[in-house]
Amino acid sequence: MKKSLIAIAIVTFALGITEFGMMGILEDVAHSLGISVVKAGHFITAYSAGVAVGAPLLVLLRKWELKKLLLLLVSVILIGNICTAASPEYHTMLVSRFISGLPHGAFFGAAAIVAERIAIEGKKAESVAIVLGGMTVANMVGVPLATFLSNTFDWRVAFIVVSACALIGLIAIKSYLPALPALPDTGIKGQFHFLAKPGPWLIYAGVFFGQASVYCWLSYIAPMMTQVTHFSQSAMTWIMVVVGFGMVVGNSVAGKLSDRYPAALVTAVIAVSLVLIMPALYLCSAFKIPSVLFAFIAPACLFGVGGPLQYLIVRYAKGGEMLGGAGIQIAFNVSNALSASLGGIAIHQGFGYASPALVGVPFALIGSIALFILYKKYPVSK
């Protein structure tokens, strides 16, 4: 495995903790800053807003050499997390989280292109999967670690660790990534030209609906496992490790399959499987062993859909590859926010903590239809 890919994966590991770690330490942050948990939730929103704003700004950096661009983005990630760790009150924390989110989508967009360019022939999708693997490992190890550090020491320690990971990634990219020229400059208009074609929109639909299908349920996995399946609160630590392990396996396997078969077909089949998996998850929610198995399978499908599409968008977004890749992260973040809201509505209406799994079914169906249309009508070479 190339050291340059590992270097980039270290940064996506840091981004994974930055994005998802806040969910596990929200109460600690709220107590420390003297605000309510609801108000602390604005820090999650601020990060997502940074992702949405930062991704389109990537067009302004289109003339930068790819290595220099990655180094700039990692530097912003480092600064944002240092500021987060040092934030003394609500408003500085809010700004720090926004800054931390700015390079998120841009980094993934640029990293996918770099991974494809330095990949061994026939291993392009797998190389992109390795880069994205940092995010999955963050969910398996980094997020529980952040929660542990927050509970044991202080929530700021978690962001110090993230900052250290970003610094290590910065040094590793500088040391191991070869110099790569900038992409051909198509101008600002040319960066958006790919959006005039159906293919990219079908990919974004696959990401949006495919991710939403699982996140409707995953957003409320803790109350479902404790209130419906009757696991103890302490068991949620190892259950979330199972969830993260599923993400790692799903991302890796889908990446390998997408080098052998059309990525659109691979993701479409996985999305179709979710149409069956989510109702089964709901029906088995009262039983411990099946619930743990689904806690592995559903997240595996989550990244099995998302990972190959991050690779695939580069092929459909000619002239605007980095913007196309960054757009995946926008679709992902908006999908997470919407699916969590819809799952919450189902619970609020009295359908129970397992009901968000059923809310995800139509999303999986729509996502699979979009991806099958992509595969049948708008194919590209593997």
CSV table of C-alpha atoms in Angstrom, one decimal, residues 22 25-41 43 93 155:
chain,number,residue,atom,x,y,z
A,22,MET,CA,-19.0,16.0,18.3
A,25,ILE,CA,-19.3,14.6,23.4
A,26,LEU,CA,-22.1,17.1,22.9
A,27,GLU,CA,-23.2,17.0,26.6
A,28,ASP,CA,-19.6,17.5,27.8
A,29,VAL,CA,-19.1,20.5,25.5
A,30,ALA,CA,-22.5,22.1,26.5
A,31,HIS,CA,-21.7,21.7,30.2
A,32,SER,CA,-18.2,23.1,29.8
A,33,LEU,CA,-19.3,26.2,27.9
A,34,GLY,CA,-22.4,26.8,30.1
A,35,ILE,CA,-25.0,26.3,27.3
A,36,SER,CA,-27.9,23.9,26.6
A,37,VAL,CA,-27.4,20.7,24.7
A,38,VAL,CA,-29.8,22.1,22.0
A,39,LYS,CA,-27.6,25.2,21.6
A,40,ALA,CA,-24.5,23.0,21.5
A,41,GLY,CA,-26.1,21.2,18.6
A,43,PHE,CA,-21.8,23.3,16.5
A,93,MET,CA,-16.6,27.7,19.1
A,155,TRP,CA,-13.5,17.3,25.5
